[in-house]
PDB file of N, CA and C in Angstrom:
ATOM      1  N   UNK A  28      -0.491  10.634  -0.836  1.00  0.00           N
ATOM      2  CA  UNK A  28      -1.806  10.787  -1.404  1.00  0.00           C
ATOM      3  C   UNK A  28      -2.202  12.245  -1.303  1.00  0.00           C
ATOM      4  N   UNK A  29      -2.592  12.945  -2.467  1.00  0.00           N
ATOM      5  CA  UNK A  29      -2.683  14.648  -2.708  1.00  0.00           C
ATOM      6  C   UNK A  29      -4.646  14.727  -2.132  1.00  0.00           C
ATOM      7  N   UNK A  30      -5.499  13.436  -2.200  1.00  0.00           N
ATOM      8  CA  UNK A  30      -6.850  13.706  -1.749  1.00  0.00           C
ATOM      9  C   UNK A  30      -7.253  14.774  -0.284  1.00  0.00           C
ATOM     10  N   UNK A  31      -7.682  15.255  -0.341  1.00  0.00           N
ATOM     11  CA  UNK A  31      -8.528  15.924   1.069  1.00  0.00           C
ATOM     12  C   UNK A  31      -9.430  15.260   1.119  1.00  0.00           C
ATOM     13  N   UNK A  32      -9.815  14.837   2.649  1.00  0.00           N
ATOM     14  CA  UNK A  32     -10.749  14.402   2.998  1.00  0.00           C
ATOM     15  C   UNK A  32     -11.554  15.459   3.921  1.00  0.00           C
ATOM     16  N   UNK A  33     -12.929  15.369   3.894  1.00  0.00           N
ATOM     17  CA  UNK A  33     -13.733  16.442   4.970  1.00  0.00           C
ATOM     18  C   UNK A  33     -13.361  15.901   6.141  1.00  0.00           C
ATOM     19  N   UNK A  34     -13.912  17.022   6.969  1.00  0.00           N
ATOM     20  CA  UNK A  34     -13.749  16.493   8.645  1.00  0.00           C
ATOM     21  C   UNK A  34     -14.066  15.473   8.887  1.00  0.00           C
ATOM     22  N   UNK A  35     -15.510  14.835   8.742  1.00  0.00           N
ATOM     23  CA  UNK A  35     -16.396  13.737   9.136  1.00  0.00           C
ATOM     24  C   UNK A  35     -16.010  12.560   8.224  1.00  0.00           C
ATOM     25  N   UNK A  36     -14.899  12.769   7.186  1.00  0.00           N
ATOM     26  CA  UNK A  36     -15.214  11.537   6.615  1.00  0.00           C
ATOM     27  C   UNK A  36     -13.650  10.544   6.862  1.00  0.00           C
ATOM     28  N   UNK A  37     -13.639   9.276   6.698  1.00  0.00           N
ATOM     29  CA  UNK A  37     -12.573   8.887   7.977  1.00  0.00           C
ATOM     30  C   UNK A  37     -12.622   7.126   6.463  1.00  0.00           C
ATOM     31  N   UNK A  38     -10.972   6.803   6.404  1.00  0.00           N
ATOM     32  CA  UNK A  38     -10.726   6.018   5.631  1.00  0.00           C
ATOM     33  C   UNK A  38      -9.845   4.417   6.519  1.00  0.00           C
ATOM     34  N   UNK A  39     -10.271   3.382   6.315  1.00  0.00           N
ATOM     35  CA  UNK A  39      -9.324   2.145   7.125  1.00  0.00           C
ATOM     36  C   UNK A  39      -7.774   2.577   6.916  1.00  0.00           C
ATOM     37  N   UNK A  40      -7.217   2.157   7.703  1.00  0.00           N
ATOM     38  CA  UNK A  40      -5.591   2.328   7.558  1.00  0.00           C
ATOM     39  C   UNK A  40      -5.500   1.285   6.209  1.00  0.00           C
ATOM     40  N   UNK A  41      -6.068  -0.074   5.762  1.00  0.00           N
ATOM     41  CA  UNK A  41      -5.583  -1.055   5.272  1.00  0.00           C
ATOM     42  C   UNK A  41      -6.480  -0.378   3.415  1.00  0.00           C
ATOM     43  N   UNK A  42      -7.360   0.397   3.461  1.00  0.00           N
ATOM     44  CA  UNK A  42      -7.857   1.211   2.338  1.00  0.00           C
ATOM     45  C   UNK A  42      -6.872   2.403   1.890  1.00  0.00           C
ATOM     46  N   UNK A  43      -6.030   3.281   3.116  1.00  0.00           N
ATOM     47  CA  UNK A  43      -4.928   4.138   2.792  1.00  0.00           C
ATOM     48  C   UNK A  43      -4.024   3.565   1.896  1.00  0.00           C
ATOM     49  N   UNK A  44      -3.423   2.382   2.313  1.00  0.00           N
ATOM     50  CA  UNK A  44      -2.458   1.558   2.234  1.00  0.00           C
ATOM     51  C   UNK A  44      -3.358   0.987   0.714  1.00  0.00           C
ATOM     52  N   UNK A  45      -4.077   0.865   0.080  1.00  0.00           N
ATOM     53  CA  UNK A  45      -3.976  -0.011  -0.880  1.00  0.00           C
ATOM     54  C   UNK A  45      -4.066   1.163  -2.105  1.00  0.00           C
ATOM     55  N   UNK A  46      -4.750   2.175  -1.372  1.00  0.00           N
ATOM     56  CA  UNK A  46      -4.632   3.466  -2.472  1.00  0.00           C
ATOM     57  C   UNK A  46      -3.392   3.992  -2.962  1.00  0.00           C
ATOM     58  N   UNK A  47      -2.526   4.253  -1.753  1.00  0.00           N
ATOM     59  CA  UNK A  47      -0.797   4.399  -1.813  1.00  0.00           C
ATOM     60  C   UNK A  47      -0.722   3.348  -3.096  1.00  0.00           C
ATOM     61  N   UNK A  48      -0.610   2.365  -2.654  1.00  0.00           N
ATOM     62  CA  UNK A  48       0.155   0.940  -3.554  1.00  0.00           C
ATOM     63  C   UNK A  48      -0.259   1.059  -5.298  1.00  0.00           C
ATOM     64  N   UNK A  49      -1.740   1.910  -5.216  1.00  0.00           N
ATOM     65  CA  UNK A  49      -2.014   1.980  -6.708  1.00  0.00           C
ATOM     66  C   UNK A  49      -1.539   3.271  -7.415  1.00  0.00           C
ATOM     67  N   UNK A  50      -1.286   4.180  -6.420  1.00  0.00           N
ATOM     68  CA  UNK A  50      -1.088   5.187  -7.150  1.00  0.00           C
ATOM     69  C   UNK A  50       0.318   4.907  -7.597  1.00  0.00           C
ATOM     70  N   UNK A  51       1.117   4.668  -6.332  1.00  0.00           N
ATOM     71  CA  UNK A  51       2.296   3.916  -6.954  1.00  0.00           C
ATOM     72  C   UNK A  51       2.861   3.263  -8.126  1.00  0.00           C
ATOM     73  N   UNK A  52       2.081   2.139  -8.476  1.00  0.00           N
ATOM     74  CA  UNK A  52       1.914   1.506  -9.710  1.00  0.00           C
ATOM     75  C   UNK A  52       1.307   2.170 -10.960  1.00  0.00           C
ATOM     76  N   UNK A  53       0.510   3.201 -10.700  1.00  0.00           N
ATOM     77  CA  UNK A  53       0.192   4.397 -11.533  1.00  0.00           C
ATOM     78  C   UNK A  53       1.063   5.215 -12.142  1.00  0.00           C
ATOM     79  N   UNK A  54       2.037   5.522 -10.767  1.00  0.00           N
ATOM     80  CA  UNK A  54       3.629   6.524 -11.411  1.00  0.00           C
ATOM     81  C   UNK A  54       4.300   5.853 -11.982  1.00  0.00           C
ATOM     82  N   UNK A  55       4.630   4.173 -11.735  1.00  0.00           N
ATOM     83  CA  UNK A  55       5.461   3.571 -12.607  1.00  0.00           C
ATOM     84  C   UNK A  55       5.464   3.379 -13.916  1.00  0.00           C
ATOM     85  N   UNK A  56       3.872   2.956 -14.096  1.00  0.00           N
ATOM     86  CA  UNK A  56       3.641   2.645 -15.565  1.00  0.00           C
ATOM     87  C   UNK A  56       3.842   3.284 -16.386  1.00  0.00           C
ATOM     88  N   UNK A  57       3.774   4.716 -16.357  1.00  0.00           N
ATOM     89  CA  UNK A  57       4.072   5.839 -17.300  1.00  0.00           C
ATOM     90  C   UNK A  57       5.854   6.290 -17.451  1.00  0.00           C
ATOM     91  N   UNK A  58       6.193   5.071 -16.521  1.00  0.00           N
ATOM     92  CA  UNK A  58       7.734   5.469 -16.465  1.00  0.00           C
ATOM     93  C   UNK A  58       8.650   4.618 -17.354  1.00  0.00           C
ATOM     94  N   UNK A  59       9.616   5.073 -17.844  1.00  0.00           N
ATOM     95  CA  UNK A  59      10.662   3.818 -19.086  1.00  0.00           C
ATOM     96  C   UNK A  59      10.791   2.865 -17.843  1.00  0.00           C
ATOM     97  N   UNK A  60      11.631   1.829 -17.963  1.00  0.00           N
ATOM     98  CA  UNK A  60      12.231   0.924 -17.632  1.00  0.00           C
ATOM     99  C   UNK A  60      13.639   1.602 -16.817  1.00  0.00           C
ATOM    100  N   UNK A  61      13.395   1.600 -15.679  1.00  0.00           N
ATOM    101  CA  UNK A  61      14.743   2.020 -14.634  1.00  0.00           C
ATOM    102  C   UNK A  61      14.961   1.916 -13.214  1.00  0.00           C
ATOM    103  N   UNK A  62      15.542   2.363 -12.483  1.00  0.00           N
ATOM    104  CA  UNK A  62      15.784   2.512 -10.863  1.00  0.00           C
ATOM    105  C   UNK A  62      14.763   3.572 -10.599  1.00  0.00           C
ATOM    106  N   UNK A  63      13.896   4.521 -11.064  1.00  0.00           N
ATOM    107  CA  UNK A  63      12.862   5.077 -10.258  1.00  0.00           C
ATOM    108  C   UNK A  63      11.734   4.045 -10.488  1.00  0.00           C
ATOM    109  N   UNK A  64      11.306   3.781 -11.752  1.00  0.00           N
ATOM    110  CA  UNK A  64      10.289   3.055 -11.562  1.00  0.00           C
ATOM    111  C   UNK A  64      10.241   1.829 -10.998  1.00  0.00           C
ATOM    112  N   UNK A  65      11.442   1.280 -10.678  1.00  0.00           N
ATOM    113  CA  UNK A  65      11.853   0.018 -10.384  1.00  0.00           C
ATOM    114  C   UNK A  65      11.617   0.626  -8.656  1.00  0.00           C
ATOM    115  N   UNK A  66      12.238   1.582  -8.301  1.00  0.00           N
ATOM    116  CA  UNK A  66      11.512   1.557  -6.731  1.00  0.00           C
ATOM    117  C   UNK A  66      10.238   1.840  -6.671  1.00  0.00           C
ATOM    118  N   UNK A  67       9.627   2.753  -6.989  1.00  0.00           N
ATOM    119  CA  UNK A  67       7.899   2.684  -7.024  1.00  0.00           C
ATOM    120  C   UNK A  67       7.338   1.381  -7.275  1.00  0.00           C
ATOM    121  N   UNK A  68       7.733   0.356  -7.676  1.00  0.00           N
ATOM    122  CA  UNK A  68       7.035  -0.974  -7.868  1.00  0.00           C
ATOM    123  C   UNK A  68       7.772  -1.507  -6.726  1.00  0.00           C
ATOM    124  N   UNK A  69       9.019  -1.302  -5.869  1.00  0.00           N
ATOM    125  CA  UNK A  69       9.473  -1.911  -4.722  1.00  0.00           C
ATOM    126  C   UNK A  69       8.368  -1.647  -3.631  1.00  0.00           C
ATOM    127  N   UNK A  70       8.353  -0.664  -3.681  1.00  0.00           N
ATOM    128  CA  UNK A  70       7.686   0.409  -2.573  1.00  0.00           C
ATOM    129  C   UNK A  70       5.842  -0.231  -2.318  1.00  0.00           C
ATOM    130  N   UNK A  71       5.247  -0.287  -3.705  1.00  0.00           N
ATOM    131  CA  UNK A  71       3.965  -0.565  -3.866  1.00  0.00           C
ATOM    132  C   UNK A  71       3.638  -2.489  -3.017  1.00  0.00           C
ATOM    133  N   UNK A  72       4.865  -2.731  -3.628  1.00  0.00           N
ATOM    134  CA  UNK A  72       5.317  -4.241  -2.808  1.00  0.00           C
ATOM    135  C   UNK A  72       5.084  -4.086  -1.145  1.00  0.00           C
ATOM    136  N   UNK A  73       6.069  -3.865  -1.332  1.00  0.00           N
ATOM    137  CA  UNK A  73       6.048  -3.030   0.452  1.00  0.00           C
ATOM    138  C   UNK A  73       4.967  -3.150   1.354  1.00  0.00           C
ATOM    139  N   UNK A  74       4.337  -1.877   0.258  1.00  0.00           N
ATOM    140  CA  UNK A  74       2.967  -1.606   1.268  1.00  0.00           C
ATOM    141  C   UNK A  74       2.066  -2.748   0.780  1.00  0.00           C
ATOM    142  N   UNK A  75       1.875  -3.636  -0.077  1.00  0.00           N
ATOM    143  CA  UNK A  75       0.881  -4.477  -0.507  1.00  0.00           C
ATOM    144  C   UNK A  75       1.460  -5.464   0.722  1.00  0.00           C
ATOM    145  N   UNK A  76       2.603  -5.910   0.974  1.00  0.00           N
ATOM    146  CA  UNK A  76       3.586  -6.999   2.295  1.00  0.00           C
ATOM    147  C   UNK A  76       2.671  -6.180   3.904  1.00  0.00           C
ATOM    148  N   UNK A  77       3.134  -4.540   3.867  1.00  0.00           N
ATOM    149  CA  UNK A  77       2.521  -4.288   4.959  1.00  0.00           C
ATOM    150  C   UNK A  77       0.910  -4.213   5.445  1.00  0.00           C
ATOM    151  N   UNK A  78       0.067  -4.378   4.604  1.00  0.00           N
ATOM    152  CA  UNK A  78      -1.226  -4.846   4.843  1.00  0.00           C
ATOM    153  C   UNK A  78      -1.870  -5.990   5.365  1.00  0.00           C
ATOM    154  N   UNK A  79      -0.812  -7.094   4.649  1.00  0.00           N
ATOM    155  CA  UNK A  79      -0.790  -8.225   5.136  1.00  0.00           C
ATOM    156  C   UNK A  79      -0.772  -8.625   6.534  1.00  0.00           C
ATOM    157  N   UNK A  80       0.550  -8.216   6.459  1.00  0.00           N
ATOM    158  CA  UNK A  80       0.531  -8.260   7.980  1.00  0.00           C
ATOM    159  C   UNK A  80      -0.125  -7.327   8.696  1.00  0.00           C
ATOM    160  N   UNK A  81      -0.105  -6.159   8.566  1.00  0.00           N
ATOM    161  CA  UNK A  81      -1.676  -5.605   9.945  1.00  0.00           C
ATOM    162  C   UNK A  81      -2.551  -5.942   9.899  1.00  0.00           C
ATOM    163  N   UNK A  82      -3.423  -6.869   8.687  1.00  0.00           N
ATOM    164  CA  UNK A  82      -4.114  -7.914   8.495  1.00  0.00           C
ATOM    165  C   UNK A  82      -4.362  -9.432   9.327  1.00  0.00           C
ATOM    166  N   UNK A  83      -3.089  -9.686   9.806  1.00  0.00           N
ATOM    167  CA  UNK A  83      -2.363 -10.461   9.919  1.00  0.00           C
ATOM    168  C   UNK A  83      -2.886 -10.346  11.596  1.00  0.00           C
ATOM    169  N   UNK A  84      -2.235  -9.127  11.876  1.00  0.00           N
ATOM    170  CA  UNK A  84      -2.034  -9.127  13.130  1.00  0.00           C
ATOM    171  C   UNK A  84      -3.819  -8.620  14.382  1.00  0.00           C
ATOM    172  N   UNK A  85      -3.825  -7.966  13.475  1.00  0.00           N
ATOM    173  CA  UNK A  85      -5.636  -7.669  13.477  1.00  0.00           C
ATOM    174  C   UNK A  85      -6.171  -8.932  13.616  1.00  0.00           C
ATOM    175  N   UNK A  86      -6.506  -9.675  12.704  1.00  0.00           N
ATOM    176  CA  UNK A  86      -7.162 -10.736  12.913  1.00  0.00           C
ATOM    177  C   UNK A  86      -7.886 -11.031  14.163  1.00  0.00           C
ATOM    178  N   UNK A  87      -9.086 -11.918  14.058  1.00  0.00           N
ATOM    179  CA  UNK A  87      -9.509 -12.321  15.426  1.00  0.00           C
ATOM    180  C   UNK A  87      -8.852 -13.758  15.974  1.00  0.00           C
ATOM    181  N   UNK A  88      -8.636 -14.096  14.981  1.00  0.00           N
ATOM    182  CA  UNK A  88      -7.955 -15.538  15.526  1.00  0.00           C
ATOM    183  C   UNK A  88      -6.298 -15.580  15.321  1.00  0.00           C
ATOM    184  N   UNK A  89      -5.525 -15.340  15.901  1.00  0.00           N
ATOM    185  CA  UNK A  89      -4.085 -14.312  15.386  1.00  0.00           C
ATOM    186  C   UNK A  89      -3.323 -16.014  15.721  1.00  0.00           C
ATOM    187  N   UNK A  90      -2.912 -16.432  14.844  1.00  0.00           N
ATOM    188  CA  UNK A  90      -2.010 -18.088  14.652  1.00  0.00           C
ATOM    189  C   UNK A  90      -0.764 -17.469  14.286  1.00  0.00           C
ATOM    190  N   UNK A  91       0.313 -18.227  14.418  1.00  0.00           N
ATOM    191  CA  UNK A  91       1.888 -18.024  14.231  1.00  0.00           C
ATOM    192  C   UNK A  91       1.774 -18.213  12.527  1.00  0.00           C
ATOM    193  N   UNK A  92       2.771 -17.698  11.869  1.00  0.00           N
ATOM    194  CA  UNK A  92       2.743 -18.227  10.312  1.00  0.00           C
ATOM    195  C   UNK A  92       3.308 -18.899  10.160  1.00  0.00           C
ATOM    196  N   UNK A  93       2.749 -19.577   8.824  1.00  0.00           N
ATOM    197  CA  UNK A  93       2.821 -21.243   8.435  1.00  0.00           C
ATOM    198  C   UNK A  93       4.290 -20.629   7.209  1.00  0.00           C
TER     199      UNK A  93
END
């Protein structure tokens, strides 16, 4: 992510993570059909999977998965 943020101003890890995932899907779309854009949509996966789970794990009531 190319943004600056000021000193005082402060973003969730799980808001980083969903900005990544769009910009991601941003670089792909403008891309033909191939192995780069095909990993930028892996990748956006990824991090959309890794939210989940720090989601997951955060939680207040933290249960085994179903």
């Amino acid at each position: 992510m190319s943004a600056h943020r000021s000193p005082g101003q402060s973003s969730t890890f799980e808001y980083r993570l969903a900005q990544e995932a769009i910009n991601l899907r941003l670089q792909a779309k403008g891309m033909p059909v191939g192995i780069r854009r095909t990993e930028l949509l892996r990748k956006a996966r990824q991090i959309d999977v890794a939210g989940e789970i720090n989601e997951w794990l955060t939680s207040p009531g933290l249960r085994a998965p179903s």
